[in-house]
PDB file of C-alpha atoms in Angstrom:
ATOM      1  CA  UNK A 307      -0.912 134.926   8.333  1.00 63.00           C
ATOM      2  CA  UNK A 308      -4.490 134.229   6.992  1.00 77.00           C
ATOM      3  CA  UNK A 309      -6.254 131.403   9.475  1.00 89.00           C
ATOM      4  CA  UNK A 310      -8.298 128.332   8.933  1.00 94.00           C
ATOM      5  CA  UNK A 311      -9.684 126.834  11.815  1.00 96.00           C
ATOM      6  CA  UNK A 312     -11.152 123.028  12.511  1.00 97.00           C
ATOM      7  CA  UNK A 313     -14.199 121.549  14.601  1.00 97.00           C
ATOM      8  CA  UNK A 314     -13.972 119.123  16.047  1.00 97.00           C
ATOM      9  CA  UNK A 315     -10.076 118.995  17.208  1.00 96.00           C
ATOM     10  CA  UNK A 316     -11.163 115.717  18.626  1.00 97.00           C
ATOM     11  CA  UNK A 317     -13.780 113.312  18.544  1.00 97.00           C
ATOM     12  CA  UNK A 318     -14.215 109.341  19.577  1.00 97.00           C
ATOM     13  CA  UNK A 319     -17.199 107.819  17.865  1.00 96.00           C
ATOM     14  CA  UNK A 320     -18.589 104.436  18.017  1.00 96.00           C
ATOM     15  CA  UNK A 321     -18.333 102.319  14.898  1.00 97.00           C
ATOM     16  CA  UNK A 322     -21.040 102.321  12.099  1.00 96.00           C
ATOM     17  CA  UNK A 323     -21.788 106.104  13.431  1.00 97.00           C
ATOM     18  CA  UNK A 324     -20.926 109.385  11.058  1.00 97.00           C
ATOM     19  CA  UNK A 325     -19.087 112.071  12.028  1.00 97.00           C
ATOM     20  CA  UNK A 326     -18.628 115.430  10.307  1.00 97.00           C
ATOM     21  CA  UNK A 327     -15.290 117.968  10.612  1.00 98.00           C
ATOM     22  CA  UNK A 328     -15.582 121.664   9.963  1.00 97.00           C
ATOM     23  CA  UNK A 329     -13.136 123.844   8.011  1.00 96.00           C
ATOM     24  CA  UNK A 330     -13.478 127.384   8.071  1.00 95.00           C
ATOM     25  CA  UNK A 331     -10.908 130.106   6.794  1.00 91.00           C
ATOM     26  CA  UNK A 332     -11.339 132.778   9.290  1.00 91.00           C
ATOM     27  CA  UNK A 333     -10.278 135.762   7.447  1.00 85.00           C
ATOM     28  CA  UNK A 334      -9.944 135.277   3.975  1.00 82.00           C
ATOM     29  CA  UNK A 335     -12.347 133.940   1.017  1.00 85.00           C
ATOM     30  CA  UNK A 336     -10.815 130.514   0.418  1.00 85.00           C
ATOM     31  CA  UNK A 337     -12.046 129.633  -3.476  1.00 82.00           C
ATOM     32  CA  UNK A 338     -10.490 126.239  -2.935  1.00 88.00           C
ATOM     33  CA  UNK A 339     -10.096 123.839  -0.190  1.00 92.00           C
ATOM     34  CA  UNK A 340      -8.443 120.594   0.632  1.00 94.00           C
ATOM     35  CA  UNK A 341      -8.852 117.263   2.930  1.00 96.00           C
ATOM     36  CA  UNK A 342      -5.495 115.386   3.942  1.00 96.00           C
ATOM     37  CA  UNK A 343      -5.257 112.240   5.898  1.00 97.00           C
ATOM     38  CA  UNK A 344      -2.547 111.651   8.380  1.00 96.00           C
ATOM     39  CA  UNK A 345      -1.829 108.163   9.932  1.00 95.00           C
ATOM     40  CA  UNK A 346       0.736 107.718  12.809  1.00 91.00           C
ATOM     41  CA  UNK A 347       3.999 108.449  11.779  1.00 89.00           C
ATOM     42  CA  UNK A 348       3.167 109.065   8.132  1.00 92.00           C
ATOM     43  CA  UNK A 349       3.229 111.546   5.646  1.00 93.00           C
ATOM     44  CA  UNK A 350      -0.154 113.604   4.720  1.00 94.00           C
ATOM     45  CA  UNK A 351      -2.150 112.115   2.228  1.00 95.00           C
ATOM     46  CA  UNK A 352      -4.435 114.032   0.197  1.00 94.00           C
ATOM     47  CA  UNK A 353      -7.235 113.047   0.233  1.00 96.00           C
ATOM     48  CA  UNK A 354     -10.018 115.227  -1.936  1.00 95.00           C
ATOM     49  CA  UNK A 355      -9.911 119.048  -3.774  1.00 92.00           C
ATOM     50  CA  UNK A 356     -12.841 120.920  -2.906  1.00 90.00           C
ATOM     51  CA  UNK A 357     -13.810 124.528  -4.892  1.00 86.00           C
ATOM     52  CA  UNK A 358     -16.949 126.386  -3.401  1.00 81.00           C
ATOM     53  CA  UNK A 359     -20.162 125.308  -5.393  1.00 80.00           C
ATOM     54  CA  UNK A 360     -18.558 122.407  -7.307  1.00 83.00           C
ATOM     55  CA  UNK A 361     -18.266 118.773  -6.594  1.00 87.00           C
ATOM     56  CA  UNK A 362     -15.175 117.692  -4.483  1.00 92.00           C
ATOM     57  CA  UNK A 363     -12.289 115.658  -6.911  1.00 93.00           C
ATOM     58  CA  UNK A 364     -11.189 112.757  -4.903  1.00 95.00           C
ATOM     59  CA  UNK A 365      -8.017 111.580  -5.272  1.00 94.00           C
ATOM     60  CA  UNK A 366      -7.449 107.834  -6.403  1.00 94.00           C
ATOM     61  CA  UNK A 367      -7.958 105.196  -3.927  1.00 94.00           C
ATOM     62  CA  UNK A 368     -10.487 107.387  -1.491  1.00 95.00           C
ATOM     63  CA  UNK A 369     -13.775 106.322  -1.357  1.00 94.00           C
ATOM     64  CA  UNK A 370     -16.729 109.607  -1.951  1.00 93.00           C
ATOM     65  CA  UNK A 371     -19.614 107.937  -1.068  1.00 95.00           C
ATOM     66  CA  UNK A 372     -17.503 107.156   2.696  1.00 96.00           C
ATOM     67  CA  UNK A 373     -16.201 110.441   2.620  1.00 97.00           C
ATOM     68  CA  UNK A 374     -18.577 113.043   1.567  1.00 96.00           C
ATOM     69  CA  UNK A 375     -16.890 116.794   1.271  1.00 95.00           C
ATOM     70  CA  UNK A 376     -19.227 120.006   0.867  1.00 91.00           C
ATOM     71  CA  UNK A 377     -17.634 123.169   0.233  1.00 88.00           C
ATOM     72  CA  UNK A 378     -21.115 125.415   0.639  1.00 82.00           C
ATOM     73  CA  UNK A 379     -19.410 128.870   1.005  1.00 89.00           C
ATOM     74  CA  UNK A 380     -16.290 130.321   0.137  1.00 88.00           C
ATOM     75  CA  UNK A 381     -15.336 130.644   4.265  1.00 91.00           C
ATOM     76  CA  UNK A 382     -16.792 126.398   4.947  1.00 93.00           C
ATOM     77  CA  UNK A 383     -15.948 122.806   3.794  1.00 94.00           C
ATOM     78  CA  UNK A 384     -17.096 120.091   5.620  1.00 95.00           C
ATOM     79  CA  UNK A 385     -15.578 116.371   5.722  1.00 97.00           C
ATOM     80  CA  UNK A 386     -18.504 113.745   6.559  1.00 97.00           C
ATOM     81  CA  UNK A 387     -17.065 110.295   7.510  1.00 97.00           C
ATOM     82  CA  UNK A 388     -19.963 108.304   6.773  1.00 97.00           C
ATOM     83  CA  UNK A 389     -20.312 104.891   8.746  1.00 96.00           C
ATOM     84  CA  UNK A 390     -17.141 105.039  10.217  1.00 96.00           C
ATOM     85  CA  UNK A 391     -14.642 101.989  11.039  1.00 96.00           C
ATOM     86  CA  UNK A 392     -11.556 101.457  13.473  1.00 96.00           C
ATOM     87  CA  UNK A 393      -9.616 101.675  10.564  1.00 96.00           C
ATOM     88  CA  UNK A 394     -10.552 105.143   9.488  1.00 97.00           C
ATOM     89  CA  UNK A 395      -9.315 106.400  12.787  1.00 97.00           C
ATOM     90  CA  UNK A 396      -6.756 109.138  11.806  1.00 97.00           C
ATOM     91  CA  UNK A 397      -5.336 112.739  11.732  1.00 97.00           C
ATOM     92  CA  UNK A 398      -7.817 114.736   9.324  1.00 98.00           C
ATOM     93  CA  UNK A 399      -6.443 117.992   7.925  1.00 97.00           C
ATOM     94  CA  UNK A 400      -8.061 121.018   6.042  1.00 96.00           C
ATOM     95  CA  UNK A 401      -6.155 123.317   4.141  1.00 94.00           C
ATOM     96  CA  UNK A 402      -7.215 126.461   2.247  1.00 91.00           C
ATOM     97  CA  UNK A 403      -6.239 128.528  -1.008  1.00 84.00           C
ATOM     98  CA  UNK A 404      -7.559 131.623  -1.390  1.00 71.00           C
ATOM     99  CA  UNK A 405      -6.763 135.620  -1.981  1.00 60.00           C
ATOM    100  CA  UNK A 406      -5.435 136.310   1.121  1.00 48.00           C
ATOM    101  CA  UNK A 407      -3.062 138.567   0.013  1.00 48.00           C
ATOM    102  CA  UNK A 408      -0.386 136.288  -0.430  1.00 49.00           C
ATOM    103  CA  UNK A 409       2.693 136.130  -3.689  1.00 47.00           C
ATOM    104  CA  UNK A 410       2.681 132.550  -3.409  1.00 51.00           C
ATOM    105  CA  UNK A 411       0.388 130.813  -5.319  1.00 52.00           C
ATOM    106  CA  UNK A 412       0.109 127.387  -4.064  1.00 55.00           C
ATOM    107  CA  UNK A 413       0.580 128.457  -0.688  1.00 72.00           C
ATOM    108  CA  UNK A 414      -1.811 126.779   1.198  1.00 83.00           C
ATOM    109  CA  UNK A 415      -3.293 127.790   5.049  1.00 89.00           C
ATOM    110  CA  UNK A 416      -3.832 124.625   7.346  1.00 93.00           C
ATOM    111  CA  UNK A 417      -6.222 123.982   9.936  1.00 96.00           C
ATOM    112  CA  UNK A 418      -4.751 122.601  13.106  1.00 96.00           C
ATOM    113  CA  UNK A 419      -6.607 119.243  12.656  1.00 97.00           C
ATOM    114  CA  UNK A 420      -9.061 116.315  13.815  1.00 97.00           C
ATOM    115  CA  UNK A 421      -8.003 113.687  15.660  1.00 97.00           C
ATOM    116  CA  UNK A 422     -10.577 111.086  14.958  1.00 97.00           C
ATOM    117  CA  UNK A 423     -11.029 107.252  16.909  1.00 97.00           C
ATOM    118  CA  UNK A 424     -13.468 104.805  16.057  1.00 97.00           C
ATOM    119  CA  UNK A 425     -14.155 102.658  18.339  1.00 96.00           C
TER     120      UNK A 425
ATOM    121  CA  UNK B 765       7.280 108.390  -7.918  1.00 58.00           C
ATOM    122  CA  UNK B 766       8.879 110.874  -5.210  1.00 68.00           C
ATOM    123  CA  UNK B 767       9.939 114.228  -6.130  1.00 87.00           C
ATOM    124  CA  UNK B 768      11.977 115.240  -3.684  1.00 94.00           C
ATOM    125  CA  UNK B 769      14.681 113.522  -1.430  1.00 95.00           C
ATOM    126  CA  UNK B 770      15.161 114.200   2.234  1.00 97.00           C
ATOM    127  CA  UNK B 771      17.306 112.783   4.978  1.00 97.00           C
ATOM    128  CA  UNK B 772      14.984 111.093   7.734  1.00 97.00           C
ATOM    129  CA  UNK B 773      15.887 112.738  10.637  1.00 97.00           C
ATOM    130  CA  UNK B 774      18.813 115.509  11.707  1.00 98.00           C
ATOM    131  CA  UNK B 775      19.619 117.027  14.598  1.00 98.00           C
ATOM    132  CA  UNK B 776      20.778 120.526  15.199  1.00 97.00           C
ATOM    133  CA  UNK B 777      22.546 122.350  18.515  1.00 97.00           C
ATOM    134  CA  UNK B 778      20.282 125.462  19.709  1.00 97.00           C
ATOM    135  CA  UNK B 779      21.219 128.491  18.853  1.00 97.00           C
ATOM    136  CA  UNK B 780      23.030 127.016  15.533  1.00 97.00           C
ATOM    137  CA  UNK B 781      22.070 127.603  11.737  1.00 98.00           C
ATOM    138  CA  UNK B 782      19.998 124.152  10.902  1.00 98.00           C
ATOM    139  CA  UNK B 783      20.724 123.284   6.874  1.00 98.00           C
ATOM    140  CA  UNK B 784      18.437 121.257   5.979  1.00 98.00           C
ATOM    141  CA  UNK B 785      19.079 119.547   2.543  1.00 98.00           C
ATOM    142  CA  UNK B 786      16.806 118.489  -0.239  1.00 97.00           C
ATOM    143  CA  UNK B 787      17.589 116.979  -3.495  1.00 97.00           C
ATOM    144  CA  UNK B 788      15.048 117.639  -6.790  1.00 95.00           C
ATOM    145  CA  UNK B 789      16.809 116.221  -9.568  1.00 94.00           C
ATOM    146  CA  UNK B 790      13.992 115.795 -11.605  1.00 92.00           C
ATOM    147  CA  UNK B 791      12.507 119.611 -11.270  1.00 92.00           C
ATOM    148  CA  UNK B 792      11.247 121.090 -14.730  1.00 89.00           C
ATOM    149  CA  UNK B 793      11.775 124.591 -15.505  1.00 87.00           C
ATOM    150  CA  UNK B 794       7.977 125.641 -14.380  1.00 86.00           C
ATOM    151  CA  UNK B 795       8.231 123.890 -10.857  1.00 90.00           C
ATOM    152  CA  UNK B 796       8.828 125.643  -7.979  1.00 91.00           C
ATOM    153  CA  UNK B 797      10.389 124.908  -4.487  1.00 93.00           C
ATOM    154  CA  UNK B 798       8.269 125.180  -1.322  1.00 92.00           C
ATOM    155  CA  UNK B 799       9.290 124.638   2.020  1.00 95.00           C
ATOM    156  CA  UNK B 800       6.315 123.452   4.737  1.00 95.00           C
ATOM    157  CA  UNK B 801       7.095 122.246   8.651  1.00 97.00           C
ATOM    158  CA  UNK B 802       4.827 120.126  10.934  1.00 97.00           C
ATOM    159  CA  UNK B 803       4.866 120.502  14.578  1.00 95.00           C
ATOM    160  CA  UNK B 804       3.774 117.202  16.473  1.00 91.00           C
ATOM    161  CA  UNK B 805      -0.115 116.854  16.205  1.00 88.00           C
ATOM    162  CA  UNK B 806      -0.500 120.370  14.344  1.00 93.00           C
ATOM    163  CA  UNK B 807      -1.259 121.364  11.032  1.00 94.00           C
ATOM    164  CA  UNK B 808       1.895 122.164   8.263  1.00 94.00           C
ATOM    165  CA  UNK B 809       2.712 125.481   8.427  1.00 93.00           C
ATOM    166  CA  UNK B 810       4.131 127.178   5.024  1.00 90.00           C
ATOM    167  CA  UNK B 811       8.134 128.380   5.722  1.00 94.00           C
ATOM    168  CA  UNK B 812       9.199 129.511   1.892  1.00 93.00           C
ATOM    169  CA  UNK B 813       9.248 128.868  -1.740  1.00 91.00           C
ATOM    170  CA  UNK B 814      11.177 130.067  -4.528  1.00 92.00           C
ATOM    171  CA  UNK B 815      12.196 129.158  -8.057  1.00 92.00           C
ATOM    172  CA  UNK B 816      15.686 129.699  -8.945  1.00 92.00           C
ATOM    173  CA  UNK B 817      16.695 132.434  -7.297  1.00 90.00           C
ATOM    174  CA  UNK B 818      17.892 132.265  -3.593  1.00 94.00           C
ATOM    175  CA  UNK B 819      15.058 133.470  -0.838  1.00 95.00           C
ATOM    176  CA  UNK B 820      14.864 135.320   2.757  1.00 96.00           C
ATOM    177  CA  UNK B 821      12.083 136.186   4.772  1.00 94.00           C
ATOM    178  CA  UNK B 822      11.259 136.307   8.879  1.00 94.00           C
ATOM    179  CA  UNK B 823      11.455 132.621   9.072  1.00 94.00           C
ATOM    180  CA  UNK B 824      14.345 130.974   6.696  1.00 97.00           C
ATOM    181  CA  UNK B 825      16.412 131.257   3.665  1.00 98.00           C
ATOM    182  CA  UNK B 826      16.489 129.001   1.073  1.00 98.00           C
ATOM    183  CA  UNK B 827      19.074 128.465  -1.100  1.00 98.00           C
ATOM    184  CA  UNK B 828      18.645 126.834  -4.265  1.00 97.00           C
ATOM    185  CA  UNK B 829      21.577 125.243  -6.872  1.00 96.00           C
ATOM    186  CA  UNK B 830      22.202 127.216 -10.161  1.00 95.00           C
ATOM    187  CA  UNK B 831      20.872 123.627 -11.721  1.00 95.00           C
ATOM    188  CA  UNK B 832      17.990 123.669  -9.369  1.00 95.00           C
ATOM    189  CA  UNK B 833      18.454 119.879  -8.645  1.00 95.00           C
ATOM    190  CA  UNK B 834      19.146 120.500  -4.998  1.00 97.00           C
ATOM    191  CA  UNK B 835      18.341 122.897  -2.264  1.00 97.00           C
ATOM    192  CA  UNK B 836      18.735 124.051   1.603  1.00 98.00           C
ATOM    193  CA  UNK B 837      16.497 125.389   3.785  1.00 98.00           C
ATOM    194  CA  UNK B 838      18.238 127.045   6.484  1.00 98.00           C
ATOM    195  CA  UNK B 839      16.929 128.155  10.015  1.00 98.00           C
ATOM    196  CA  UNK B 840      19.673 130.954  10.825  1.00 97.00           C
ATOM    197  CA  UNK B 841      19.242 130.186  15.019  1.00 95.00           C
ATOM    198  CA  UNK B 842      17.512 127.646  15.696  1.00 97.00           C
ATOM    199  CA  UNK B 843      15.255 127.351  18.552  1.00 97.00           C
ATOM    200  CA  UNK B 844      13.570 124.373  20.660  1.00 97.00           C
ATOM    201  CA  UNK B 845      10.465 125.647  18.966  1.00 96.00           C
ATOM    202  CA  UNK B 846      11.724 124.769  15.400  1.00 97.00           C
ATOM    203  CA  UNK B 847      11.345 121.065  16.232  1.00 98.00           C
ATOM    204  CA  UNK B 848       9.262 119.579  13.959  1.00 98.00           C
ATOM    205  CA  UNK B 849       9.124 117.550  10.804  1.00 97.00           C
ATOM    206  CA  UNK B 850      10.182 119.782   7.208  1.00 98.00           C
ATOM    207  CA  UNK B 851       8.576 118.632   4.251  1.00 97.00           C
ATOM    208  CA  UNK B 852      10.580 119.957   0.834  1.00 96.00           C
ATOM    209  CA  UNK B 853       8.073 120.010  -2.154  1.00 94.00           C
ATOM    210  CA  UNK B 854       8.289 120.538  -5.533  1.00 92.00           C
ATOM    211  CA  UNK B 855       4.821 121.870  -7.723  1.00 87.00           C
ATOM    212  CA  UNK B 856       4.368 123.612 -10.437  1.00 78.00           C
ATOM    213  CA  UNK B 857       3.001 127.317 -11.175  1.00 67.00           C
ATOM    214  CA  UNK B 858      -0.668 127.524 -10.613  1.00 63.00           C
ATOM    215  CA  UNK B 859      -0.793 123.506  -9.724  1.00 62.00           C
ATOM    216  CA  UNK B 860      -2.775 123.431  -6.872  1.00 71.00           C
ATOM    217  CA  UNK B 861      -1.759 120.404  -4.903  1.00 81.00           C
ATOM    218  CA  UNK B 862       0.813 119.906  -2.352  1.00 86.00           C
ATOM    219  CA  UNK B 863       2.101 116.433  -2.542  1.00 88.00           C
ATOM    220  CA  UNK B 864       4.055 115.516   0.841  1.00 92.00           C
ATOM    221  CA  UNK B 865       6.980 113.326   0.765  1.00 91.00           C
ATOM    222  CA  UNK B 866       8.422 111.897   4.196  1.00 91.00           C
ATOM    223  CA  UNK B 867      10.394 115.037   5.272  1.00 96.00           C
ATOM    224  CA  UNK B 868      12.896 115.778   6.816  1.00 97.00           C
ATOM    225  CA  UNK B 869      12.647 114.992  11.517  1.00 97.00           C
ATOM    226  CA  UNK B 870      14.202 117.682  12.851  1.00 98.00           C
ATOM    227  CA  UNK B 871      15.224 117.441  16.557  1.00 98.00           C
ATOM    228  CA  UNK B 872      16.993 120.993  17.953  1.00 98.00           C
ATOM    229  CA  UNK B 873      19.118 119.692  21.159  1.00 97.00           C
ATOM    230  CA  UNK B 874      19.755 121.880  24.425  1.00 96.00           C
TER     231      UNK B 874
END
């Protein structure tokens, strides 16, 4: 199946600091992209829709200016957790739509994730 | 408002067919079924989707009621591998968000 991949798979930051993830689909054009959330024992959250050249749509409740997406290419989107806090420690998840040769329509291609900690 | 219903946790022998229910009362005609697992600490991986009628391929089948308001995935043999949590959601046509209920912890036993 197609592949999306994520970088960091891990990163501990100090508090107040940014970090930024990395999405990339690997092997197929992905026109549209998307950021989940994933606390400890939970379900994933979505967290913001992301098409290559547009602005990201966040969903309700999830802060853009703290969580700034760009989606620069049709193979990138990058999550930028912008003065981070202990509370926005989490499992960070990137998924991808694209043409990849797929029936499904809504089938979506998942990056392995970011574990992030803010200490 | 949930979608979908899902038991919180089953367990299955290895080697045995794992049926794992969901319940979609609420599904409108244009809505389809899709069928996503996550191993601990990985990314969901997609299993299956259909829309009315039943569905095969290299991973599952998935069987879903002539009223639609129910269906089963089902892992033919499972494996120690296949331990994971399955999430059961219902989206329609050409809506492009996956919204993830609680699933479904499955735990395949020795």
């Amino acid at each position: 199946g197609a592949v999306v991949s994520q970088h960091p798979s891990r990163v501990i930051c100090k508090s107040g600091t940014s970090v930024k993830i990395e999405c990339r689909s690997l092997d197929f054009q992905a026109t549209t992209m998307f950021w989940y959330r994933q606390f400890p024992k939970q379900s994933l959250m979505l967290m913001a829709t992301s098409n290559e050249g547009s602005k990201a749509t966040y969903e309700q409740g999830v802060e853009k200016d703290k969580f700034l997406i760009n989606h620069a290419s049709l193979t990138l989107s990058t999550l930028t957790v912008t003065s981070a806090h202990p509370e926005d420690s989490s499992f960070y998840i990137c998924s991808a739509r694209g043409l990849a040769g797929r029936s499904s329509y809504n089938e979506q291609f998942f990056g392995p994730g970011t574990r992030l900690t803010v200490l | 408002d949930a979608k979908t219903t899902q038991p919180p946790s089953m367990d299955c022998a290895e080697g045995r067919a794992a049926n794992l229910p969901c319940n979609h009362s609420t599904i409108s005609g244009n809505e389809y079924v899709y069928w996503y697992r996550q191993i601990h600490s990985q990314g969901p991986q997609y299993i299956i989707h259909g829309l009315k009628n039943n569905e095969t391929n290299e991973m599952a089948s998935l069987i879903i009621t002539e009223d639609r308001k129910s269906s089963t995935l089902i892992l033919p043999h499972a494996t120690l591998r296949d331990t994971a949590v399955y999430y059961c959601i219902v989206e329609g046509f050409g809506n492009e968000k996956l919204t993830f209920g609680t699933g479904t912890r499955l735990t395949i036993i020795p």
